[in-house]
XYZ file of C-alpha atoms in Angstrom:
694
model
C 171.879 185.922 109.807
C 170.511 188.922 107.897
C 166.782 189.358 107.664
C 165.432 188.600 104.175
C 161.986 189.552 102.920
C 160.217 187.050 100.661
C 157.558 187.754 98.071
C 154.144 186.375 99.000
C 150.807 186.198 97.244
C 148.715 188.921 98.900
C 145.631 188.525 96.714
C 143.785 186.573 99.409
C 144.967 188.776 102.309
C 142.767 191.634 103.568
C 144.164 195.032 102.660
C 144.355 196.167 106.288
C 146.450 193.059 107.115
C 149.235 193.885 104.593
C 152.015 195.797 106.393
C 154.395 198.294 104.878
C 157.981 197.185 104.069
C 160.282 196.662 107.062
C 162.898 199.384 107.620
C 165.580 197.568 109.549
C 168.644 199.663 110.614
C 171.793 198.821 108.693
C 174.786 197.217 110.373
C 176.828 200.381 109.825
C 174.193 202.484 111.577
C 174.205 200.179 114.581
C 177.991 199.650 114.753
C 179.017 203.162 115.861
C 182.314 203.927 117.622
C 182.075 204.147 121.358
C 182.354 207.698 122.793
C 185.132 208.717 125.156
C 184.588 207.689 128.748
C 182.677 210.486 130.311
C 179.101 211.595 131.150
C 177.850 210.797 127.620
C 179.406 207.344 127.622
C 178.120 206.587 131.092
C 174.598 207.808 130.220
C 174.635 205.710 127.065
C 175.731 202.613 128.998
C 173.107 203.235 131.668
C 170.409 203.265 128.965
C 171.880 200.121 127.390
C 171.913 198.334 130.769
C 168.272 199.227 131.426
C 167.227 197.901 127.992
C 169.375 194.777 128.457
C 167.687 193.968 131.766
C 164.230 194.404 130.214
C 165.251 192.256 127.227
C 166.539 189.538 129.561
C 163.263 189.522 131.524
C 161.139 189.516 128.338
C 163.163 186.720 126.717
C 162.903 184.635 129.873
C 159.106 184.993 129.789
C 158.992 184.172 126.054
C 160.919 180.950 126.687
C 158.628 180.031 129.597
C 155.449 180.683 127.618
C 156.866 178.842 124.599
C 157.391 175.787 126.784
C 153.811 176.113 128.040
C 152.566 176.452 124.457
C 154.387 173.300 123.378
C 152.916 171.460 126.350
C 149.449 172.776 125.514
C 149.799 171.519 121.934
C 150.636 168.111 123.349
C 147.565 168.257 125.567
C 145.465 169.248 122.557
C 146.800 166.149 120.785
C 145.707 163.978 123.713
C 142.315 165.717 124.065
C 141.617 165.430 120.340
C 142.338 161.698 120.402
C 140.101 161.212 123.441
C 137.321 163.183 121.752
C 137.650 161.011 118.633
C 137.495 157.822 120.704
C 134.310 158.991 122.419
C 132.685 159.835 119.083
C 133.710 156.462 117.605
C 132.143 154.631 120.544
C 128.990 156.730 120.176
C 128.892 155.858 116.453
C 129.031 152.157 117.354
C 126.185 152.601 119.847
C 123.973 154.773 117.618
C 125.210 154.689 113.989
C 122.416 156.843 112.467
C 123.062 159.704 114.904
C 126.871 159.741 114.972
C 128.062 157.494 112.126
C 127.739 159.850 109.118
C 129.528 162.670 110.956
C 132.383 160.380 111.998
C 132.679 158.626 108.624
C 132.310 161.623 106.307
C 134.241 164.249 108.265
C 135.496 163.791 111.801
C 137.674 160.673 111.497
C 139.891 162.222 108.815
C 139.839 165.760 110.229
C 140.738 164.415 113.674
C 143.675 162.521 112.202
C 144.903 165.698 110.493
C 144.499 167.775 113.663
C 146.285 165.179 115.811
C 149.221 165.187 113.420
C 149.195 169.002 113.406
C 149.184 169.318 117.210
C 152.010 166.804 117.575
C 154.142 168.397 114.844
C 153.571 171.883 116.218
C 154.566 170.862 119.738
C 157.818 169.431 118.351
C 158.346 172.516 116.187
C 157.953 174.934 119.101
C 160.419 172.949 121.211
C 163.065 172.439 118.529
C 162.855 175.714 116.599
C 161.818 178.190 119.282
C 162.442 177.088 122.853
C 165.879 175.529 122.440
C 167.479 178.256 120.236
C 166.130 181.067 122.438
C 167.298 179.308 125.596
C 170.768 178.949 124.102
C 170.929 182.687 123.340
C 169.645 183.484 126.822
C 172.068 181.239 128.658
C 175.178 182.145 126.654
C 174.654 185.880 126.101
C 171.711 187.625 127.744
C 172.025 186.033 131.168
C 175.666 187.258 131.587
C 174.715 190.962 131.569
C 175.281 191.453 135.318
C 178.680 189.721 135.349
C 179.938 191.789 132.420
C 178.736 194.985 134.106
C 180.482 194.021 137.318
C 183.737 193.273 135.462
C 183.583 196.636 133.674
C 183.008 198.572 136.901
C 185.942 196.802 138.633
C 188.239 197.616 135.726
C 187.000 201.208 135.766
C 187.721 201.652 139.503
C 191.158 200.060 139.165
C 192.044 202.283 136.219
C 191.016 205.556 137.842
C 192.825 204.613 141.052
C 195.965 203.976 138.992
C 195.407 207.320 137.238
C 195.334 209.134 140.565
C 198.575 207.504 141.668
C 200.193 208.196 138.311
C 199.315 211.878 138.405
C 200.628 212.283 141.945
C 204.214 211.482 140.860
C 206.722 214.089 139.706
C 208.306 214.196 136.343
C 211.349 212.266 137.401
C 209.332 209.107 138.079
C 210.862 205.987 136.635
C 209.760 204.590 133.330
C 208.686 201.279 134.913
C 205.789 202.903 136.651
C 204.843 204.683 133.451
C 204.693 201.412 131.588
C 202.486 199.875 134.336
C 200.033 202.755 134.044
C 199.945 202.380 130.266
C 199.103 198.674 130.656
C 196.313 199.546 133.105
C 194.901 202.087 130.678
C 195.052 199.629 127.777
C 193.215 196.934 129.799
C 190.543 199.439 130.802
C 190.011 200.638 127.240
C 189.729 197.039 125.978
C 187.228 196.207 128.736
C 185.271 199.351 127.960
C 185.250 198.515 124.242
C 184.102 194.927 124.850
C 181.367 196.008 127.259
C 180.141 198.698 124.876
C 180.100 196.244 121.945
C 178.264 193.650 124.071
C 175.597 196.145 125.101
C 175.315 197.400 121.541
C 174.721 193.801 120.300
C 171.875 193.338 122.754
C 170.317 196.719 121.991
C 169.336 196.077 118.391
C 172.661 194.681 117.311
C 173.894 191.166 116.591
C 172.055 189.429 119.466
C 168.807 191.109 118.542
C 169.352 189.914 114.976
C 169.942 186.341 116.211
C 166.674 186.408 118.148
C 164.815 187.740 115.097
C 166.439 185.044 112.951
C 165.199 182.305 115.299
C 161.666 183.741 115.296
C 161.647 184.092 111.496
C 162.818 180.514 110.995
C 160.058 179.316 113.338
C 157.454 181.453 111.545
C 158.430 180.021 108.153
C 158.066 176.415 109.270
C 154.950 177.169 111.317
C 153.314 178.763 108.278
C 154.156 175.709 106.150
C 152.616 173.439 108.813
C 149.405 175.474 109.063
C 149.141 175.851 105.293
C 149.440 172.074 104.841
C 146.703 171.507 107.425
C 144.385 173.950 105.664
C 145.069 172.298 102.311
C 144.296 168.837 103.715
C 141.168 170.048 105.499
C 139.960 171.675 102.286
C 139.979 168.229 100.624
C 137.250 167.164 103.061
C 134.818 169.735 101.645
C 133.078 167.322 99.200
C 132.361 164.847 102.009
C 131.101 167.672 104.193
C 128.808 168.860 101.395
C 127.376 165.345 101.024
C 126.834 165.172 104.783
C 125.121 168.570 104.848
C 122.832 167.670 101.945
C 121.922 164.374 103.611
C 121.116 166.104 106.883
C 119.058 168.743 105.084
C 116.985 166.086 103.327
C 116.621 164.124 106.571
C 115.424 167.281 108.338
C 112.754 167.723 105.682
C 111.644 164.107 106.106
C 111.507 164.406 109.875
C 109.473 167.578 109.596
C 106.944 165.588 107.590
C 107.094 162.774 110.151
C 106.593 165.273 112.948
C 103.609 166.786 111.165
C 102.172 163.303 110.697
C 102.676 162.511 114.356
C 100.986 165.712 115.404
C 98.071 164.913 113.117
C 97.771 161.401 114.532
C 97.934 162.804 118.061
C 95.179 165.293 117.325
C 93.157 162.424 115.885
C 93.656 160.455 119.090
C 92.671 163.464 121.192
C 89.477 164.068 119.264
C 88.605 160.429 118.577
C 85.073 159.457 119.707
C 84.791 156.008 118.124
C 82.678 153.625 120.138
C 83.256 149.889 120.184
C 80.251 149.185 117.993
C 81.553 151.578 115.301
C 84.858 149.809 114.792
C 83.764 147.871 111.711
C 84.115 150.931 109.493
C 87.602 151.567 110.839
C 88.525 147.943 110.259
C 87.351 148.123 106.651
C 89.879 150.866 105.988
C 92.589 148.649 107.471
C 91.527 145.505 105.629
C 93.923 146.029 102.737
C 96.865 146.198 105.152
C 95.719 142.989 106.778
C 95.532 141.258 103.412
C 99.042 142.366 102.496
C 100.308 140.936 105.755
C 98.316 137.749 105.310
C 99.942 135.342 107.715
C 96.865 133.808 109.268
C 98.699 131.416 111.573
C 100.966 133.978 113.270
C 99.971 136.703 115.746
C 101.188 138.240 118.969
C 99.757 140.704 121.428
C 98.661 141.480 124.973
C 95.972 139.289 126.563
C 94.648 138.890 130.084
C 94.248 135.467 131.667
C 94.158 133.769 135.048
C 97.516 133.064 136.625
C 96.712 129.330 136.840
C 95.244 127.373 133.966
C 93.180 125.252 136.347
C 91.477 128.178 138.117
C 87.688 128.420 138.096
C 86.596 131.675 136.525
C 83.417 131.894 138.612
C 85.196 131.846 141.972
C 88.493 133.665 141.453
C 88.678 137.378 142.339
C 89.356 140.089 139.763
C 92.912 140.528 141.006
C 93.912 137.083 139.733
C 93.689 138.215 136.099
C 97.190 139.020 134.833
C 98.589 140.485 131.639
C 100.553 138.137 129.389
C 102.285 138.571 126.060
C 100.774 135.816 123.946
C 102.345 134.498 120.751
C 100.470 132.361 118.233
C 102.904 130.635 115.912
C 103.448 127.213 114.314
C 100.171 125.895 115.681
C 100.965 126.721 119.307
C 99.987 129.394 121.820
C 102.821 130.561 124.099
C 102.289 132.831 127.103
C 105.106 135.075 128.345
C 105.148 136.844 131.705
C 107.385 139.693 132.867
C 107.307 140.878 129.242
C 108.122 144.501 130.034
C 111.656 143.563 131.154
C 112.495 140.143 129.728
C 110.358 137.383 128.243
C 109.712 134.413 130.521
C 107.568 131.478 129.423
C 104.625 131.326 131.826
C 103.200 127.873 131.063
C 103.727 125.057 128.642
C 102.672 126.014 125.091
C 99.136 125.024 124.046
C 99.084 122.704 121.018
C 96.187 123.665 118.730
C 96.079 120.445 116.675
C 93.061 119.080 118.581
C 91.791 122.453 119.853
C 88.767 124.630 119.231
C 88.142 128.299 119.946
C 85.012 130.331 120.600
C 83.838 133.511 122.226
C 83.406 132.964 125.969
C 79.919 133.444 127.421
C 78.897 134.110 131.022
C 82.401 135.086 132.081
C 81.413 138.429 133.534
C 84.126 140.243 131.562
C 84.076 141.771 128.088
C 86.046 140.664 125.012
C 86.724 137.120 126.289
C 87.332 133.932 124.296
C 88.278 130.411 125.272
C 90.610 127.808 123.806
C 89.542 124.223 124.488
C 91.838 121.194 124.123
C 91.510 117.623 125.435
C 93.803 118.634 128.310
C 92.550 122.096 129.349
C 90.199 125.026 128.896
C 91.950 128.392 128.843
C 90.049 131.700 128.870
C 91.687 134.848 127.509
C 90.508 138.455 127.542
C 91.386 140.753 124.627
C 91.766 144.511 124.979
C 89.013 145.441 122.493
C 86.333 144.004 120.246
C 88.717 144.417 117.318
C 91.376 142.333 119.031
C 88.805 139.718 120.029
C 87.749 139.200 116.412
C 91.384 139.235 115.305
C 92.459 136.563 117.807
C 89.469 134.339 117.005
C 90.211 134.495 113.290
C 93.960 133.924 113.744
C 93.498 130.933 116.065
C 90.901 129.381 113.758
C 93.327 129.697 110.849
C 96.143 128.205 112.937
C 93.961 125.235 113.900
C 93.007 124.623 110.270
C 96.609 124.904 109.152
C 97.798 122.467 111.830
C 95.252 119.924 110.605
C 96.288 120.455 106.981
C 99.967 120.041 107.805
C 99.240 116.877 109.783
C 97.324 115.400 106.849
C 100.061 116.274 104.359
C 102.745 114.712 106.552
C 100.786 111.471 106.755
C 100.729 111.354 102.909
C 104.480 111.962 102.698
C 104.300 115.345 100.952
C 107.921 116.508 100.796
C 106.963 120.135 100.302
C 105.613 120.529 103.829
C 107.730 122.422 106.252
C 108.762 120.006 108.996
C 110.608 122.490 111.103
C 108.450 123.303 114.120
C 111.001 125.301 116.061
C 109.621 128.476 117.498
C 110.449 131.489 115.344
C 111.953 134.612 116.766
C 109.313 136.499 118.684
C 109.966 139.706 116.794
C 109.134 138.084 113.465
C 105.657 136.983 114.452
C 102.973 139.087 112.798
C 101.064 141.409 115.074
C 98.275 142.188 112.602
C 94.813 140.924 113.170
C 92.415 138.864 111.081
C 89.781 140.212 108.739
C 86.428 138.879 110.011
C 84.747 142.271 110.156
C 81.016 141.690 110.421
C 80.662 138.307 112.055
C 81.531 136.683 115.328
C 83.657 133.560 115.239
C 82.317 130.389 116.861
C 83.859 127.073 117.686
C 84.397 124.660 114.847
C 83.558 120.971 114.898
C 86.170 118.533 113.505
C 84.170 118.268 110.294
C 83.981 122.030 109.926
C 87.669 122.336 110.624
C 88.406 119.802 107.902
C 86.247 121.732 105.448
C 88.026 124.978 106.282
C 91.445 123.405 105.990
C 90.826 122.645 102.335
C 90.964 126.395 101.549
C 93.970 127.133 103.733
C 97.184 127.544 101.820
C 99.898 125.176 103.053
C 103.193 126.851 103.903
C 106.108 125.658 101.824
C 109.695 126.748 101.750
C 109.897 129.838 99.566
C 112.807 131.437 97.703
C 114.069 134.860 98.733
C 113.090 137.919 96.750
C 116.712 138.375 95.659
C 116.877 134.900 94.109
C 113.447 135.305 92.485
C 114.467 138.563 90.802
C 117.738 137.084 89.573
C 115.826 134.140 88.131
C 113.287 136.366 86.389
C 115.818 138.927 85.167
C 119.461 137.908 84.623
C 120.345 141.602 84.579
C 119.320 141.807 88.252
C 122.366 139.711 89.147
C 124.389 142.877 88.512
C 124.093 146.351 89.993
C 122.178 148.616 87.620
C 124.781 151.375 87.967
C 128.269 149.881 88.427
C 127.701 146.305 87.235
C 129.021 144.729 90.444
C 127.833 141.286 91.536
C 128.799 141.846 95.188
C 125.942 142.308 97.682
C 123.354 143.173 95.038
C 120.652 143.154 97.707
C 119.281 146.712 97.518
C 116.875 148.511 95.259
C 115.507 151.940 94.430
C 111.755 151.446 94.298
C 110.833 154.554 92.320
C 112.908 153.808 89.194
C 112.888 150.736 89.891
C 116.387 149.203 89.830
C 118.381 146.634 91.813
C 121.621 147.966 93.304
C 124.763 146.893 95.134
C 125.414 148.136 98.665
C 127.939 150.789 97.520
C 125.679 152.345 94.901
C 122.734 152.231 97.321
C 124.729 154.493 99.646
C 125.223 156.993 96.816
C 121.491 156.816 96.031
C 120.709 157.602 99.669
C 122.944 160.673 99.487
C 120.818 161.981 96.587
C 117.865 162.351 98.970
C 114.551 160.493 99.140
C 112.962 162.969 96.746
C 115.311 161.547 94.072
C 115.778 157.889 95.044
C 113.886 155.772 97.568
C 116.329 153.047 98.623
C 115.145 149.821 100.248
C 116.811 146.555 101.226
C 115.640 143.401 99.474
C 116.563 141.365 102.555
C 115.847 143.687 105.497
C 112.823 145.731 104.450
C 109.329 144.309 103.968
C 108.190 145.602 100.614
C 104.542 145.996 99.693
C 102.942 143.478 97.357
C 102.695 146.058 94.554
C 106.376 147.023 94.902
C 107.413 143.379 94.711
C 105.280 142.938 91.575
C 106.864 146.074 90.135
C 110.359 144.621 90.602
C 109.219 141.299 89.140
C 107.818 142.969 86.025
C 110.722 145.302 85.220
C 114.403 144.449 85.737
C 117.637 146.408 85.442
C 117.935 145.869 81.689
C 114.555 147.492 81.008
C 115.246 150.507 83.221
C 118.785 151.016 81.916
C 117.461 150.984 78.334
C 115.633 154.156 79.368
C 118.019 155.882 81.771
C 121.146 155.070 79.727
C 119.648 155.421 76.236
C 121.968 158.297 75.301
C 125.044 156.890 77.029
C 127.747 156.802 74.320
C 129.209 153.356 75.063
C 129.762 150.796 77.794
C 133.498 151.625 77.736
C 132.753 155.259 78.565
C 130.434 154.108 81.335
C 133.225 152.036 82.861
C 135.513 155.067 82.658
C 132.942 157.031 84.635
C 133.078 154.399 87.413
C 136.844 154.356 87.976
C 136.740 156.122 91.342
C 134.115 156.618 94.070
C 133.819 160.309 93.198
C 133.341 159.645 89.477
C 130.800 156.909 90.274
C 128.839 159.323 92.469
C 128.968 161.920 89.701
C 127.715 159.378 87.127
C 124.798 158.288 89.316
C 123.860 161.901 90.000
C 123.893 162.690 86.287
C 121.914 159.529 85.506
C 119.062 159.993 87.952
C 119.072 163.616 89.147
C 119.908 165.358 85.862
C 118.628 162.436 83.726
C 121.433 163.287 81.336
C 121.227 160.031 79.387
C 117.418 159.783 78.990
C 116.030 160.163 75.474
C 113.057 162.523 75.483
C 109.589 161.133 74.798
C 108.323 162.379 71.432
C 105.224 164.539 71.683
C 103.355 165.356 74.887
C 104.901 163.235 77.669
C 101.813 163.500 79.916
C 99.436 162.309 77.188
C 101.842 159.479 76.373
C 101.924 158.571 80.081
C 98.123 158.360 80.295
C 97.982 156.202 77.179
C 100.710 153.942 78.545
C 98.781 153.539 81.830
C 95.630 152.587 79.950
C 97.629 150.076 77.884
C 99.408 148.758 81.010
C 102.718 149.404 79.225
C 105.179 149.500 82.113
C 108.199 150.352 79.960
C 106.590 153.460 78.444
C 105.324 154.488 81.877
C 108.878 154.449 83.270
C 110.088 156.312 80.180
C 107.484 159.035 80.618
C 108.234 159.369 84.332
C 111.905 159.848 83.445
C 111.023 162.509 80.853
C 108.463 164.621 82.705
C 109.846 167.569 84.657
C 108.062 168.786 87.771
C 104.957 167.476 89.509
C 102.862 164.895 87.677
C 99.094 165.630 87.858
C 96.798 163.405 89.925
C 94.941 162.355 86.758
C 97.693 159.791 86.173
C 96.931 158.138 89.519
C 93.173 158.305 88.843
C 93.662 156.571 85.483
C 95.598 153.745 87.127
C 93.092 153.289 89.972
C 90.117 153.227 87.570
C 91.706 150.169 85.952
C 92.630 148.583 89.312
C 96.258 148.768 88.114
C 97.634 148.903 91.650
C 101.186 148.056 90.622
C 101.224 151.103 88.330
C 99.588 153.189 91.057
C 102.395 152.112 93.380
C 105.034 153.199 90.851
C 103.299 156.562 90.409
C 103.090 157.008 94.176
C 106.819 156.293 94.543
C 107.422 159.057 91.998
C 105.416 161.653 93.922
C 102.005 161.406 92.243
C 99.349 162.227 94.842
C 96.405 159.983 95.638
C 92.972 161.359 94.681
C 90.739 162.787 97.400
C 87.635 163.710 95.414
C 84.619 161.887 96.884
C 82.917 161.529 93.526
C 85.967 159.795 92.094
C 86.364 157.572 95.163
C 82.730 156.555 94.838
C 83.397 155.450 91.252
C 86.405 153.337 92.255
C 86.243 149.608 92.835
C 86.426 148.135 96.312
C 89.963 147.022 95.603
C 91.065 150.544 94.666
C 89.373 152.089 97.716
C 91.090 149.574 99.970
C 94.428 150.500 98.408
C 93.792 154.222 98.975
C 92.771 153.581 102.584
C 95.920 151.534 103.162
C 98.171 154.146 101.582
C 96.648 157.175 103.320
C 96.103 155.450 106.656
C 92.632 157.000 106.756
C 89.150 155.629 106.397
C 87.709 156.180 102.895
C 84.291 157.663 103.590
C 81.770 157.073 100.780
C 78.359 158.791 101.020
C 75.637 156.293 101.926
C 73.534 157.400 98.977
C 76.324 156.465 96.597
C 77.513 153.097 97.844
C 77.745 150.968 100.927
C 80.822 149.833 102.762
C 82.026 146.559 101.254
C 82.436 143.447 103.232
C 86.099 142.489 102.959
C 87.137 138.863 103.218
C 90.574 137.410 103.683
C 90.947 135.871 100.227
C 89.695 138.822 98.173
C 93.115 139.948 96.911
C 95.989 138.420 95.066
C 98.817 136.596 96.768
C 100.661 138.942 99.083
C 104.322 139.642 99.159
C 104.683 137.451 102.238
C 105.305 134.664 99.748
C 108.678 136.319 99.139
C 110.088 137.058 102.606
C 112.253 140.136 102.539
C 112.954 140.716 106.212
C 111.359 142.281 109.227
C 111.056 146.016 108.674
C 107.790 147.237 107.288
C 108.152 149.790 104.524
C 106.429 151.084 101.428
């Protein structure tokens, strides 16, 4: 098979990698007539034989290494599959760490590589090993036997020549004809041997080997080129993964800085127990948002036996228990570091009272008294003591209220008294900051129960939003009604699970995605969702969208949907600009409590929004608007003069959001006394799950 050069596109090939045209000797140049048998012929054949032996050894090694290469490709196929299985198992164990890499890149690339390794192993065996072995076995391997046959013919001919020349002229013609036959056989053998050696030394056999290698190279190139083309299609997914990781790295750098700051605070903290009231005041707003007065859990110390006398037992008999207050009962769990084990029967608080324990000889103690027992507990700090007293008092009052409602047949009372999952019990404390709780008489308990809100079955946040806003039944971006249980709190819109994933890929600086069922949203965020709706937000972010038909066309494929969402929120391509100065319009809208214009201005303003917007909202105690501004990157004020002019409610909000105590100069104002019922109804009325989030 003659060698044929093909034209290739060399534009993408480095200049030093492009070789000059191949000058292959023509068939006429290689097929020269054999010289007469003599020193030149013998020297030529000796050179041919040496080259033939080297070619045979080299070809044998090529075949061996080709077999090894095919086997190695098979092993790479097996190793790649095993590597993929390990990564898939790791993704199941820890989805955040391994899942995005597996889903966005490795699963598909591994499939392509496995197919490539398997196809290449088969290609090497079928197009390289087998054809070369056939040439070796049929032609190259027979070099020694052909040489031996030629040498035997040569010896026989020259022996016949000697006998022929020794005869006189009168020798019979029969002997002459025998010598002629011997000479003819020798010349034919010499011709065949010379042609055979010439074929191996750059002749027909060399061309057959080159033809096999060229055929393999052509198919191998096609296989590699197809792999590269398929791998190139994974680039968009890889870009999304890289952008997500970059944004996550930025977030974790902020988290790390926050952790370091908190650690430095812990290292330098010098708060004494009597100074904790000021710290508690800064945390009061958080407590109010988590207002679940009849649920608490935490570590307490108590005697191992409920009947033990405190005055006579040694200090070693006090043990640590994980105590859960829930549904009007106190449950103690031992061995809580490994697995929860109920230590004693739960204490029913219906006929109980609680007070700070005196003359115990230990600090931070309180006692729970029922008709059956008296149980003394020790808290870990004065803060926890006050928190437990307040929580137990509220639980007692609630138990009494529930009992009274049941006796009057109120159908709205929750009758289910099964113990809730331990992880869902609130661990936040009460809010009695400047007083010590004391035991309550039955009359006092009855009086307190009148102000305790009775728990009733409450609708989920998802159902509430759908009731308030019919547009929230559909995803704000794609219009789907499937799993519309997510939201982006800074726009704010309600989303389906698919579009929420695209929002996450935009980065938290663009869209802050939360679950309506898994995350615990702040009270202000819940109010924000209640007061907006998808229709209101889409009127702003899709104002310049040509038509609903064009929108549907933009959502035909996952890639086009991602592009549409990026244009909508990142580029804000469909937002109509606010006429005039957007910042002035924003401040006026905040003063007028116009939520629609506020969202419109936030969508129109480029860059960082000044803190004056947040100050305007806080001056009016518009905490819902302050929450929206905070979600959109507006910083909280730090000026002491401004903080001094704020209301108690606004200062509590700032303290909750910053996680720091708001220090007001004594000459300006005094620390307010915060009570449990000083704020509006918290978001706990609309349970959204167990994870705390902004």
